[in-house]
Amino acid sequence: MTAPSVDLFSGGGDTGRLMAELDWARTPLGPVTGWPQSLRVAVRMVLSSRYPMLLLWGDSYSQLYNDAYSQLIGDKHPAALGDDVRVTLAEGWDVLAPLIQQATTTGVASWVPALRLLLERAGYREEAYFSVSHAPARDDDGRIVGVLTVCSEVTEQVVGERRLRLLRDLSVLGDGRTVDVHATGTRLIDAIAGHPLDVPFAAIYLRDGALLRRIACTGGDQGYAGALPGIVDLADPGPVAYGWGLPDAAQGRPAQVSDVADRLPLPGGPWGDPVRTALALPLPSGDGSQPLGVLLVGVSPSRGLDEAYRSFDQLVAQQISVALRNAQEYEQERRRVEALAELDRVKTEFFANVSHEFRTPLTLILGPLADALTDATAPLASVQRERLETSWRNATRLLTLVNSLLTFSSLEAGRARSDARVVDLAALTAELAGVFRAAVERAGLTLEVSCPPLPRPVALDPVNWERIVTNLLSNALKYTFIGRIRVALAADDEEVRLTVADTGIGIAETELPKLFERFHRVRGARSRSHEGTGIGLALVHELARLEGGEVRVASRVGVGSTFTVALPWSAAHRAAVDGPAVDGRGDAARAAVEEAMGWLTEPGGSLSEPDRASGPAMDELAGARILVADDNTDMRAYLSRLLTGQGWRVRAVTDGQQALDEVRRELPDLVLTDVMMPVLDGFDLVRRLRADPATRALPVLVLSARAGGQASVEGLSLGADDYLVKPFAAAELIARIRAAIRRARIHPAGDATPPAVDAAAAPALPDAVTTVAPAPAVKPPLIATAGHANPAHPSPSPVTDVPVAAETWTDRDGLGDILDVGWTYPSAPTSASAMRRDVRLTLGDLDVDPDVLEDLLLAASEAMNNAVEHAQQPSRPEVRVRVQVGGGLIRISVRDFGTWRNRRPAMDRGRGALLMNAYGDVRLVSSAEGTTVTIDRHVADPA
């Protein structure tokens, strides 16, 4: 080889040295000295590049390439140097030939981002993918004499994306919504069957005592199941089970099967090569004691069984295990619900019997009370009359509750019936609505009634209709503070419709599906009173069904609600019963209005001066200032009379927020508060008072109808000085008030040691508090005010002087120019679903790839579950989630406030860390204050 020839290949690395030593005279290219200048230039360019490049020259497509390309062809190097590419890559020539011929005949370059090629470079027929470009190569005269190929291998990316899609499909199917375990197994196997390039075949076995039972397998219709054992007795497995590695995997030891082709003649991979290898993998159980079962999976003959392939199969086993455990738990939950339903039936029957027993003593209470109040021969003194009227009102209210509970229990037990009578429905509805007019107008609202005569007569139970109208109107008055309430009756050819619409606080969309469930109450909703049983709307729903109709609701938070009771004409034309009408028509409406009148008090509260005549003489506590907070009018009046009789000044308010305002205006000697109140309840009032240094030592006595040790412990742990359960003895209440005031005066605020206040002393957060950090001025944030990222999380209406729970975000990476939003959730298992809903709604308006969004939700859910399950002794019982979008990147941060607990591998549900890393770039930072998990993903990256 001459010196100029050596210089041509110098700097070309190992491949250049091999090319310099090759006898090119024996190749179609001939001696190097005879090569044209264009070929020399092309060779120098190829050898100097670190990117894989291949030069094909001449009619025989002689190969010249660099070190980077030599690594792509594996064992075919160095024999390929100078040889015909049609020989070297014969197995893939059918794919390459059209691309090379296009470049040589048209002179136009081509590019394929993921070209699949069959390669035999590692001892087997391998599935490989390349990003490849073919461009024409010209000689000194400008004629096309070859092709310059630039390529890079993208096999790992293509296969990795494909495997992630399978894992995502399995995770979606494993959400527990399928009741039957076998049906879940079938769905999982169907998902696996859609990815034969990575899992040629699969079978799921579940442990059943000492047996393994096959519940599903791929290719069942092709006879694959016949080669696999259906049931394996683990005490005596037999040679077939041992051959598939099932006993070992059932004991938690993965097994590899290398003679699959002899057991199951099954084609696999892109080119139908026989499957030779399979893995038997344990399905981990929840408690880690023994595997849940076994997953048998085939290995593609076109991919090497490397560590990445093994990890993928392990993840598949984990996902299947989680899905099957969810299905088992769902089945157990269904059986538990059935047992609870039976218990509920027994309780309902017992409840009905007890409610019946209430009627006799109530009759003996209401009768003598009514006689005493109406006795003209022995009129009562004003003080005694006021006391008896209070007793009569509350006994009547108790009778109304008993009647409602009896009706509801009858409906639940299926014993309720409808005594249909032909009625003037328009007149009846207008009459019932008119009963509420005084209460509605006293509340500062407008009552609109539109009940024109109907074209046909209507047959229904007037008592049931009265309960329907009364409950709907009472509900509207309770939750409407400005505007109007409209009652309308209309009809068309199909049905009669009663509509009760208001301009009240509205109902969040997430609450609507549960609105007609018994005892369901919307947490944190602003109302005129916190009293109620939670069965009003459930009763409306059941009574409407009993009359052959249905009830519907439409509502928007801050706009109002519309309830519609629809009765088909077919139901309204029933045969009417004969006999006299039921007495007491309108009693339920009048009782509801009388109760509602108690809600409509002046917002500023009332001041009662002490009764000098009846107070104890020379009492050192005379003139003490008592602040009473209770949303029940009669209770406030009773307490005011009782306490002013002791010579004390009493200020009575209707909720905790008014009480807090009064304390700040004038500090009382003692606060006497109910627990269940609108706007701000008693426990939150105690928290606020104890969090403020100025009121930390103020005596607080809590009254509540919530009996039991847990309720009293909760109140006392928040810092209340005393807790008294209703009903209480007046003498005991007065004695406790005296003791509390005396203790406070003996140990004034300046000398007392402040009571311990836990982390809950801060203002109570709603179920999910959303805080939004301001974004840079370049682009305004999607959500610009502290509050809700979406209407799915309503919070209580803003109240004066309540500190906002704010979070200070540090944006070190410059994210958040498009979106920066955060939520605080209680540390509870149900928070993960709320977080997914909030993140999905928040990112829904952005141009985020749906696959990217689903990946982020999966990773964030795993991070949230870890934060809830494994944060020990949290300083705050909450988890904070933050979403930032900017610079083409989405970042989700999940932070808890506890110490991290080390876990055995068996305790890791689905290998959460592996799952999170599969769906995004994950970082974890732990400190004494808690752990923060950060998940990053590009906005439009579907990988």
PDB file of N, CA and C in Angstrom, residues 447-531:
ATOM      1  N   LEU A 447     -90.708  35.415  46.300  1.00  0.00           N
ATOM      2  CA  LEU A 447     -91.333  34.134  45.979  1.00  0.00           C
ATOM      3  C   LEU A 447     -92.227  34.324  44.761  1.00  0.00           C
ATOM      4  N   GLU A 448     -91.920  33.597  43.695  1.00  0.00           N
ATOM      5  CA  GLU A 448     -92.721  33.639  42.471  1.00  0.00           C
ATOM      6  C   GLU A 448     -93.448  32.313  42.317  1.00  0.00           C
ATOM      7  N   VAL A 449     -94.746  32.374  42.143  1.00  0.00           N
ATOM      8  CA  VAL A 449     -95.557  31.169  42.003  1.00  0.00           C
ATOM      9  C   VAL A 449     -96.317  31.245  40.679  1.00  0.00           C
ATOM     10  N   SER A 450     -96.108  30.215  39.856  1.00  0.00           N
ATOM     11  CA  SER A 450     -96.796  30.144  38.567  1.00  0.00           C
ATOM     12  C   SER A 450     -97.404  28.747  38.445  1.00  0.00           C
ATOM     13  N   CYS A 451     -98.688  28.637  38.810  1.00  0.00           N
ATOM     14  CA  CYS A 451     -99.367  27.342  38.784  1.00  0.00           C
ATOM     15  C   CYS A 451    -100.697  27.473  38.043  1.00  0.00           C
ATOM     16  N   PRO A 452    -100.671  27.596  36.730  1.00  0.00           N
ATOM     17  CA  PRO A 452    -101.915  27.699  35.970  1.00  0.00           C
ATOM     18  C   PRO A 452    -102.667  26.367  36.008  1.00  0.00           C
ATOM     19  N   PRO A 453    -103.966  26.401  35.770  1.00  0.00           N
ATOM     20  CA  PRO A 453    -104.746  25.153  35.773  1.00  0.00           C
ATOM     21  C   PRO A 453    -104.206  24.164  34.739  1.00  0.00           C
ATOM     22  N   LEU A 454    -104.259  22.891  35.091  1.00  0.00           N
ATOM     23  CA  LEU A 454    -103.778  21.842  34.203  1.00  0.00           C
ATOM     24  C   LEU A 454    -104.888  21.402  33.251  1.00  0.00           C
ATOM     25  N   PRO A 455    -104.543  20.912  32.080  1.00  0.00           N
ATOM     26  CA  PRO A 455    -105.566  20.525  31.099  1.00  0.00           C
ATOM     27  C   PRO A 455    -106.319  19.259  31.486  1.00  0.00           C
ATOM     28  N   ARG A 456    -105.797  18.456  32.379  1.00  0.00           N
ATOM     29  CA  ARG A 456    -106.448  17.208  32.754  1.00  0.00           C
ATOM     30  C   ARG A 456    -106.407  17.064  34.274  1.00  0.00           C
ATOM     31  N   PRO A 457    -107.307  16.285  34.828  1.00  0.00           N
ATOM     32  CA  PRO A 457    -107.250  16.018  36.268  1.00  0.00           C
ATOM     33  C   PRO A 457    -106.059  15.123  36.605  1.00  0.00           C
ATOM     34  N   VAL A 458    -105.598  15.222  37.837  1.00  0.00           N
ATOM     35  CA  VAL A 458    -104.425  14.464  38.290  1.00  0.00           C
ATOM     36  C   VAL A 458    -104.814  13.662  39.522  1.00  0.00           C
ATOM     37  N   ALA A 459    -104.406  12.399  39.542  1.00  0.00           N
ATOM     38  CA  ALA A 459    -104.647  11.533  40.701  1.00  0.00           C
ATOM     39  C   ALA A 459    -103.307  11.208  41.353  1.00  0.00           C
ATOM     40  N   LEU A 460    -103.143  11.648  42.589  1.00  0.00           N
ATOM     41  CA  LEU A 460    -101.944  11.324  43.360  1.00  0.00           C
ATOM     42  C   LEU A 460    -102.266  11.446  44.845  1.00  0.00           C
ATOM     43  N   ASP A 461    -101.307  11.067  45.669  1.00  0.00           N
ATOM     44  CA  ASP A 461    -101.474  11.153  47.117  1.00  0.00           C
ATOM     45  C   ASP A 461    -101.157  12.583  47.559  1.00  0.00           C
ATOM     46  N   PRO A 462    -102.148  13.346  48.032  1.00  0.00           N
ATOM     47  CA  PRO A 462    -101.872  14.739  48.398  1.00  0.00           C
ATOM     48  C   PRO A 462    -100.893  14.873  49.558  1.00  0.00           C
ATOM     49  N   VAL A 463    -100.857  13.880  50.463  1.00  0.00           N
ATOM     50  CA  VAL A 463     -99.897  13.935  51.578  1.00  0.00           C
ATOM     51  C   VAL A 463     -98.475  13.810  51.046  1.00  0.00           C
ATOM     52  N   ASN A 464     -98.271  12.879  50.143  1.00  0.00           N
ATOM     53  CA  ASN A 464     -96.932  12.726  49.553  1.00  0.00           C
ATOM     54  C   ASN A 464     -96.540  13.979  48.774  1.00  0.00           C
ATOM     55  N   TRP A 465     -97.496  14.548  48.034  1.00  0.00           N
ATOM     56  CA  TRP A 465     -97.186  15.758  47.260  1.00  0.00           C
ATOM     57  C   TRP A 465     -96.828  16.916  48.199  1.00  0.00           C
ATOM     58  N   GLU A 466     -97.524  17.013  49.317  1.00  0.00           N
ATOM     59  CA  GLU A 466     -97.207  18.065  50.278  1.00  0.00           C
ATOM     60  C   GLU A 466     -95.784  17.913  50.803  1.00  0.00           C
ATOM     61  N   ARG A 467     -95.375  16.690  51.093  1.00  0.00           N
ATOM     62  CA  ARG A 467     -94.011  16.455  51.582  1.00  0.00           C
ATOM     63  C   ARG A 467     -92.979  16.801  50.511  1.00  0.00           C
ATOM     64  N   ILE A 468     -93.301  16.492  49.262  1.00  0.00           N
ATOM     65  CA  ILE A 468     -92.371  16.818  48.172  1.00  0.00           C
ATOM     66  C   ILE A 468     -92.190  18.324  48.061  1.00  0.00           C
ATOM     67  N   VAL A 469     -93.295  19.055  47.958  1.00  0.00           N
ATOM     68  CA  VAL A 469     -93.231  20.510  47.786  1.00  0.00           C
ATOM     69  C   VAL A 469     -92.588  21.158  49.012  1.00  0.00           C
ATOM     70  N   THR A 470     -92.976  20.698  50.205  1.00  0.00           N
ATOM     71  CA  THR A 470     -92.452  21.287  51.442  1.00  0.00           C
ATOM     72  C   THR A 470     -90.949  21.116  51.541  1.00  0.00           C
ATOM     73  N   ASN A 471     -90.455  19.922  51.266  1.00  0.00           N
ATOM     74  CA  ASN A 471     -89.010  19.686  51.370  1.00  0.00           C
ATOM     75  C   ASN A 471     -88.232  20.503  50.353  1.00  0.00           C
ATOM     76  N   LEU A 472     -88.744  20.609  49.130  1.00  0.00           N
ATOM     77  CA  LEU A 472     -88.035  21.378  48.108  1.00  0.00           C
ATOM     78  C   LEU A 472     -88.009  22.860  48.449  1.00  0.00           C
ATOM     79  N   LEU A 473     -89.128  23.409  48.924  1.00  0.00           N
ATOM     80  CA  LEU A 473     -89.168  24.825  49.278  1.00  0.00           C
ATOM     81  C   LEU A 473     -88.317  25.112  50.516  1.00  0.00           C
ATOM     82  N   SER A 474     -88.376  24.229  51.490  1.00  0.00           N
ATOM     83  CA  SER A 474     -87.563  24.410  52.692  1.00  0.00           C
ATOM     84  C   SER A 474     -86.083  24.369  52.349  1.00  0.00           C
ATOM     85  N   ASN A 475     -85.713  23.456  51.473  1.00  0.00           N
ATOM     86  CA  ASN A 475     -84.319  23.349  51.041  1.00  0.00           C
ATOM     87  C   ASN A 475     -83.878  24.609  50.304  1.00  0.00           C
ATOM     88  N   ALA A 476     -84.746  25.140  49.427  1.00  0.00           N
ATOM     89  CA  ALA A 476     -84.405  26.357  48.685  1.00  0.00           C
ATOM     90  C   ALA A 476     -84.232  27.543  49.626  1.00  0.00           C
ATOM     91  N   LEU A 477     -85.112  27.682  50.611  1.00  0.00           N
ATOM     92  CA  LEU A 477     -85.007  28.795  51.553  1.00  0.00           C
ATOM     93  C   LEU A 477     -83.754  28.683  52.406  1.00  0.00           C
ATOM     94  N   LYS A 478     -83.361  27.458  52.733  1.00  0.00           N
ATOM     95  CA  LYS A 478     -82.206  27.244  53.610  1.00  0.00           C
ATOM     96  C   LYS A 478     -80.901  27.656  52.947  1.00  0.00           C
ATOM     97  N   TYR A 479     -80.817  27.491  51.635  1.00  0.00           N
ATOM     98  CA  TYR A 479     -79.540  27.723  50.938  1.00  0.00           C
ATOM     99  C   TYR A 479     -79.579  28.922  49.987  1.00  0.00           C
ATOM    100  N   THR A 480     -80.607  29.754  50.064  1.00  0.00           N
ATOM    101  CA  THR A 480     -80.687  30.939  49.208  1.00  0.00           C
ATOM    102  C   THR A 480     -80.634  32.185  50.090  1.00  0.00           C
ATOM    103  N   PHE A 481     -79.719  33.098  49.749  1.00  0.00           N
ATOM    104  CA  PHE A 481     -79.504  34.285  50.577  1.00  0.00           C
ATOM    105  C   PHE A 481     -79.881  35.579  49.853  1.00  0.00           C
ATOM    106  N   ILE A 482     -79.831  35.578  48.543  1.00  0.00           N
ATOM    107  CA  ILE A 482     -80.261  36.745  47.771  1.00  0.00           C
ATOM    108  C   ILE A 482     -81.019  36.245  46.539  1.00  0.00           C
ATOM    109  N   GLY A 483     -81.912  37.113  46.033  1.00  0.00           N
ATOM    110  CA  GLY A 483     -82.587  36.761  44.786  1.00  0.00           C
ATOM    111  C   GLY A 483     -84.008  36.277  45.017  1.00  0.00           C
ATOM    112  N   ARG A 484     -84.320  35.105  44.435  1.00  0.00           N
ATOM    113  CA  ARG A 484     -85.710  34.671  44.412  1.00  0.00           C
ATOM    114  C   ARG A 484     -85.800  33.156  44.484  1.00  0.00           C
ATOM    115  N   ILE A 485     -87.014  32.708  44.798  1.00  0.00           N
ATOM    116  CA  ILE A 485     -87.396  31.298  44.713  1.00  0.00           C
ATOM    117  C   ILE A 485     -88.634  31.239  43.826  1.00  0.00           C
ATOM    118  N   ARG A 486     -88.583  30.384  42.826  1.00  0.00           N
ATOM    119  CA  ARG A 486     -89.693  30.297  41.864  1.00  0.00           C
ATOM    120  C   ARG A 486     -90.285  28.892  41.894  1.00  0.00           C
ATOM    121  N   VAL A 487     -91.611  28.828  42.042  1.00  0.00           N
ATOM    122  CA  VAL A 487     -92.349  27.568  42.010  1.00  0.00           C
ATOM    123  C   VAL A 487     -93.246  27.603  40.772  1.00  0.00           C
ATOM    124  N   ALA A 488     -93.085  26.617  39.901  1.00  0.00           N
ATOM    125  CA  ALA A 488     -93.849  26.601  38.654  1.00  0.00           C
ATOM    126  C   ALA A 488     -94.403  25.209  38.410  1.00  0.00           C
ATOM    127  N   LEU A 489     -95.622  25.165  37.892  1.00  0.00           N
ATOM    128  CA  LEU A 489     -96.250  23.910  37.505  1.00  0.00           C
ATOM    129  C   LEU A 489     -96.625  24.020  36.036  1.00  0.00           C
ATOM    130  N   ALA A 490     -96.233  23.042  35.258  1.00  0.00           N
ATOM    131  CA  ALA A 490     -96.497  23.072  33.818  1.00  0.00           C
ATOM    132  C   ALA A 490     -96.783  21.650  33.347  1.00  0.00           C
ATOM    133  N   ALA A 491     -97.327  21.546  32.143  1.00  0.00           N
ATOM    134  CA  ALA A 491     -97.666  20.239  31.592  1.00  0.00           C
ATOM    135  C   ALA A 491     -97.535  20.287  30.085  1.00  0.00           C
ATOM    136  N   ASP A 492     -97.236  19.123  29.507  1.00  0.00           N
ATOM    137  CA  ASP A 492     -97.278  18.964  28.059  1.00  0.00           C
ATOM    138  C   ASP A 492     -97.995  17.658  27.769  1.00  0.00           C
ATOM    139  N   ASP A 493     -97.823  17.133  26.583  1.00  0.00           N
ATOM    140  CA  ASP A 493     -98.546  15.920  26.218  1.00  0.00           C
ATOM    141  C   ASP A 493     -98.041  14.685  26.945  1.00  0.00           C
ATOM    142  N   GLU A 494     -96.857  14.765  27.531  1.00  0.00           N
ATOM    143  CA  GLU A 494     -96.245  13.580  28.128  1.00  0.00           C
ATOM    144  C   GLU A 494     -96.266  13.576  29.656  1.00  0.00           C
ATOM    145  N   GLU A 495     -96.116  14.764  30.292  1.00  0.00           N
ATOM    146  CA  GLU A 495     -95.935  14.749  31.733  1.00  0.00           C
ATOM    147  C   GLU A 495     -96.354  16.073  32.367  1.00  0.00           C
ATOM    148  N   VAL A 496     -96.485  16.016  33.696  1.00  0.00           N
ATOM    149  CA  VAL A 496     -96.691  17.195  34.528  1.00  0.00           C
ATOM    150  C   VAL A 496     -95.370  17.466  35.243  1.00  0.00           C
ATOM    151  N   ARG A 497     -94.967  18.742  35.258  1.00  0.00           N
ATOM    152  CA  ARG A 497     -93.657  19.064  35.845  1.00  0.00           C
ATOM    153  C   ARG A 497     -93.815  20.139  36.920  1.00  0.00           C
ATOM    154  N   LEU A 498     -93.299  19.830  38.098  1.00  0.00           N
ATOM    155  CA  LEU A 498     -93.149  20.820  39.164  1.00  0.00           C
ATOM    156  C   LEU A 498     -91.694  21.256  39.189  1.00  0.00           C
ATOM    157  N   THR A 499     -91.469  22.570  39.130  1.00  0.00           N
ATOM    158  CA  THR A 499     -90.110  23.110  39.138  1.00  0.00           C
ATOM    159  C   THR A 499     -89.968  24.062  40.316  1.00  0.00           C
ATOM    160  N   VAL A 500     -88.956  23.812  41.151  1.00  0.00           N
ATOM    161  CA  VAL A 500     -88.598  24.717  42.247  1.00  0.00           C
ATOM    162  C   VAL A 500     -87.180  25.196  41.969  1.00  0.00           C
ATOM    163  N   ALA A 501     -87.052  26.471  41.585  1.00  0.00           N
ATOM    164  CA  ALA A 501     -85.753  27.039  41.208  1.00  0.00           C
ATOM    165  C   ALA A 501     -85.384  28.138  42.192  1.00  0.00           C
ATOM    166  N   ASP A 502     -84.091  28.242  42.491  1.00  0.00           N
ATOM    167  CA  ASP A 502     -83.617  29.286  43.403  1.00  0.00           C
ATOM    168  C   ASP A 502     -82.353  29.920  42.851  1.00  0.00           C
ATOM    169  N   THR A 503     -81.968  31.015  43.463  1.00  0.00           N
ATOM    170  CA  THR A 503     -80.716  31.706  43.114  1.00  0.00           C
ATOM    171  C   THR A 503     -79.738  31.581  44.270  1.00  0.00           C
ATOM    172  N   GLY A 504     -79.674  30.390  44.848  1.00  0.00           N
ATOM    173  CA  GLY A 504     -78.862  30.153  46.038  1.00  0.00           C
ATOM    174  C   GLY A 504     -77.415  29.836  45.725  1.00  0.00           C
ATOM    175  N   ILE A 505     -76.767  29.132  46.660  1.00  0.00           N
ATOM    176  CA  ILE A 505     -75.316  28.889  46.578  1.00  0.00           C
ATOM    177  C   ILE A 505     -74.970  27.893  45.488  1.00  0.00           C
ATOM    178  N   GLY A 506     -75.923  27.070  45.063  1.00  0.00           N
ATOM    179  CA  GLY A 506     -75.642  26.075  44.039  1.00  0.00           C
ATOM    180  C   GLY A 506     -74.955  24.853  44.622  1.00  0.00           C
ATOM    181  N   ILE A 507     -74.836  23.840  43.807  1.00  0.00           N
ATOM    182  CA  ILE A 507     -74.271  22.551  44.229  1.00  0.00           C
ATOM    183  C   ILE A 507     -73.179  22.171  43.247  1.00  0.00           C
ATOM    184  N   ALA A 508     -72.030  21.740  43.774  1.00  0.00           N
ATOM    185  CA  ALA A 508     -70.927  21.325  42.913  1.00  0.00           C
ATOM    186  C   ALA A 508     -71.310  20.091  42.101  1.00  0.00           C
ATOM    187  N   GLU A 509     -70.766  20.007  40.913  1.00  0.00           N
ATOM    188  CA  GLU A 509     -71.102  18.901  40.016  1.00  0.00           C
ATOM    189  C   GLU A 509     -70.758  17.550  40.631  1.00  0.00           C
ATOM    190  N   THR A 510     -69.675  17.504  41.410  1.00  0.00           N
ATOM    191  CA  THR A 510     -69.256  16.240  42.016  1.00  0.00           C
ATOM    192  C   THR A 510     -70.245  15.756  43.074  1.00  0.00           C
ATOM    193  N   GLU A 511     -71.037  16.670  43.630  1.00  0.00           N
ATOM    194  CA  GLU A 511     -71.991  16.284  44.670  1.00  0.00           C
ATOM    195  C   GLU A 511     -73.325  15.828  44.099  1.00  0.00           C
ATOM    196  N   LEU A 512     -73.620  16.176  42.848  1.00  0.00           N
ATOM    197  CA  LEU A 512     -74.940  15.880  42.277  1.00  0.00           C
ATOM    198  C   LEU A 512     -75.280  14.386  42.269  1.00  0.00           C
ATOM    199  N   PRO A 513     -74.355  13.482  41.932  1.00  0.00           N
ATOM    200  CA  PRO A 513     -74.744  12.058  41.929  1.00  0.00           C
ATOM    201  C   PRO A 513     -75.149  11.539  43.303  1.00  0.00           C
ATOM    202  N   LYS A 514     -74.680  12.175  44.372  1.00  0.00           N
ATOM    203  CA  LYS A 514     -74.973  11.685  45.726  1.00  0.00           C
ATOM    204  C   LYS A 514     -76.073  12.492  46.401  1.00  0.00           C
ATOM    205  N   LEU A 515     -76.660  13.439  45.690  1.00  0.00           N
ATOM    206  CA  LEU A 515     -77.547  14.403  46.324  1.00  0.00           C
ATOM    207  C   LEU A 515     -78.796  13.755  46.903  1.00  0.00           C
ATOM    208  N   PHE A 516     -79.287  12.699  46.271  1.00  0.00           N
ATOM    209  CA  PHE A 516     -80.529  12.069  46.728  1.00  0.00           C
ATOM    210  C   PHE A 516     -80.266  10.829  47.580  1.00  0.00           C
ATOM    211  N   GLU A 517     -79.018  10.651  48.027  1.00  0.00           N
ATOM    212  CA  GLU A 517     -78.729   9.567  48.955  1.00  0.00           C
ATOM    213  C   GLU A 517     -79.143   9.984  50.362  1.00  0.00           C
ATOM    214  N   ARG A 518     -79.642   9.054  51.116  1.00  0.00           N
ATOM    215  CA  ARG A 518     -80.087   9.390  52.464  1.00  0.00           C
ATOM    216  C   ARG A 518     -78.897   9.759  53.346  1.00  0.00           C
ATOM    217  N   PHE A 519     -79.124  10.731  54.194  1.00  0.00           N
ATOM    218  CA  PHE A 519     -78.156  11.236  55.162  1.00  0.00           C
ATOM    219  C   PHE A 519     -76.958  11.928  54.504  1.00  0.00           C
ATOM    220  N   HIS A 520     -77.000  12.113  53.188  1.00  0.00           N
ATOM    221  CA  HIS A 520     -75.880  12.814  52.543  1.00  0.00           C
ATOM    222  C   HIS A 520     -76.050  14.318  52.717  1.00  0.00           C
ATOM    223  N   ARG A 521     -74.976  14.977  53.136  1.00  0.00           N
ATOM    224  CA  ARG A 521     -74.981  16.426  53.280  1.00  0.00           C
ATOM    225  C   ARG A 521     -73.710  16.961  52.645  1.00  0.00           C
ATOM    226  N   VAL A 522     -73.837  18.053  51.926  1.00  0.00           N
ATOM    227  CA  VAL A 522     -72.673  18.659  51.268  1.00  0.00           C
ATOM    228  C   VAL A 522     -71.821  19.343  52.324  1.00  0.00           C
ATOM    229  N   ARG A 523     -70.604  18.880  52.460  1.00  0.00           N
ATOM    230  CA  ARG A 523     -69.719  19.434  53.484  1.00  0.00           C
ATOM    231  C   ARG A 523     -69.324  20.864  53.130  1.00  0.00           C
ATOM    232  N   GLY A 524     -69.310  21.694  54.156  1.00  0.00           N
ATOM    233  CA  GLY A 524     -68.826  23.063  53.981  1.00  0.00           C
ATOM    234  C   GLY A 524     -69.786  23.981  53.270  1.00  0.00           C
ATOM    235  N   ALA A 525     -71.009  23.512  52.970  1.00  0.00           N
ATOM    236  CA  ALA A 525     -71.947  24.359  52.245  1.00  0.00           C
ATOM    237  C   ALA A 525     -72.504  25.444  53.175  1.00  0.00           C
ATOM    238  N   ARG A 526     -72.584  26.655  52.661  1.00  0.00           N
ATOM    239  CA  ARG A 526     -73.160  27.751  53.426  1.00  0.00           C
ATOM    240  C   ARG A 526     -74.668  27.580  53.501  1.00  0.00           C
ATOM    241  N   SER A 527     -75.223  27.740  54.705  1.00  0.00           N
ATOM    242  CA  SER A 527     -76.660  27.562  54.873  1.00  0.00           C
ATOM    243  C   SER A 527     -77.137  28.444  56.019  1.00  0.00           C
ATOM    244  N   ARG A 528     -78.465  28.580  56.126  1.00  0.00           N
ATOM    245  CA  ARG A 528     -79.019  29.382  57.216  1.00  0.00           C
ATOM    246  C   ARG A 528     -78.971  28.640  58.539  1.00  0.00           C
ATOM    247  N   SER A 529     -78.914  27.322  58.487  1.00  0.00           N
ATOM    248  CA  SER A 529     -78.848  26.518  59.698  1.00  0.00           C
ATOM    249  C   SER A 529     -78.149  25.214  59.380  1.00  0.00           C
ATOM    250  N   HIS A 530     -77.472  24.682  60.380  1.00  0.00           N
ATOM    251  CA  HIS A 530     -76.799  23.399  60.184  1.00  0.00           C
ATOM    252  C   HIS A 530     -77.684  22.241  60.624  1.00  0.00           C
ATOM    253  N   GLU A 531     -78.880  22.558  61.133  1.00  0.00           N
ATOM    254  CA  GLU A 531     -79.762  21.507  61.611  1.00  0.00           C
ATOM    255  C   GLU A 531     -80.375  20.764  60.428  1.00  0.00           C
TER     256      GLU A 531
END
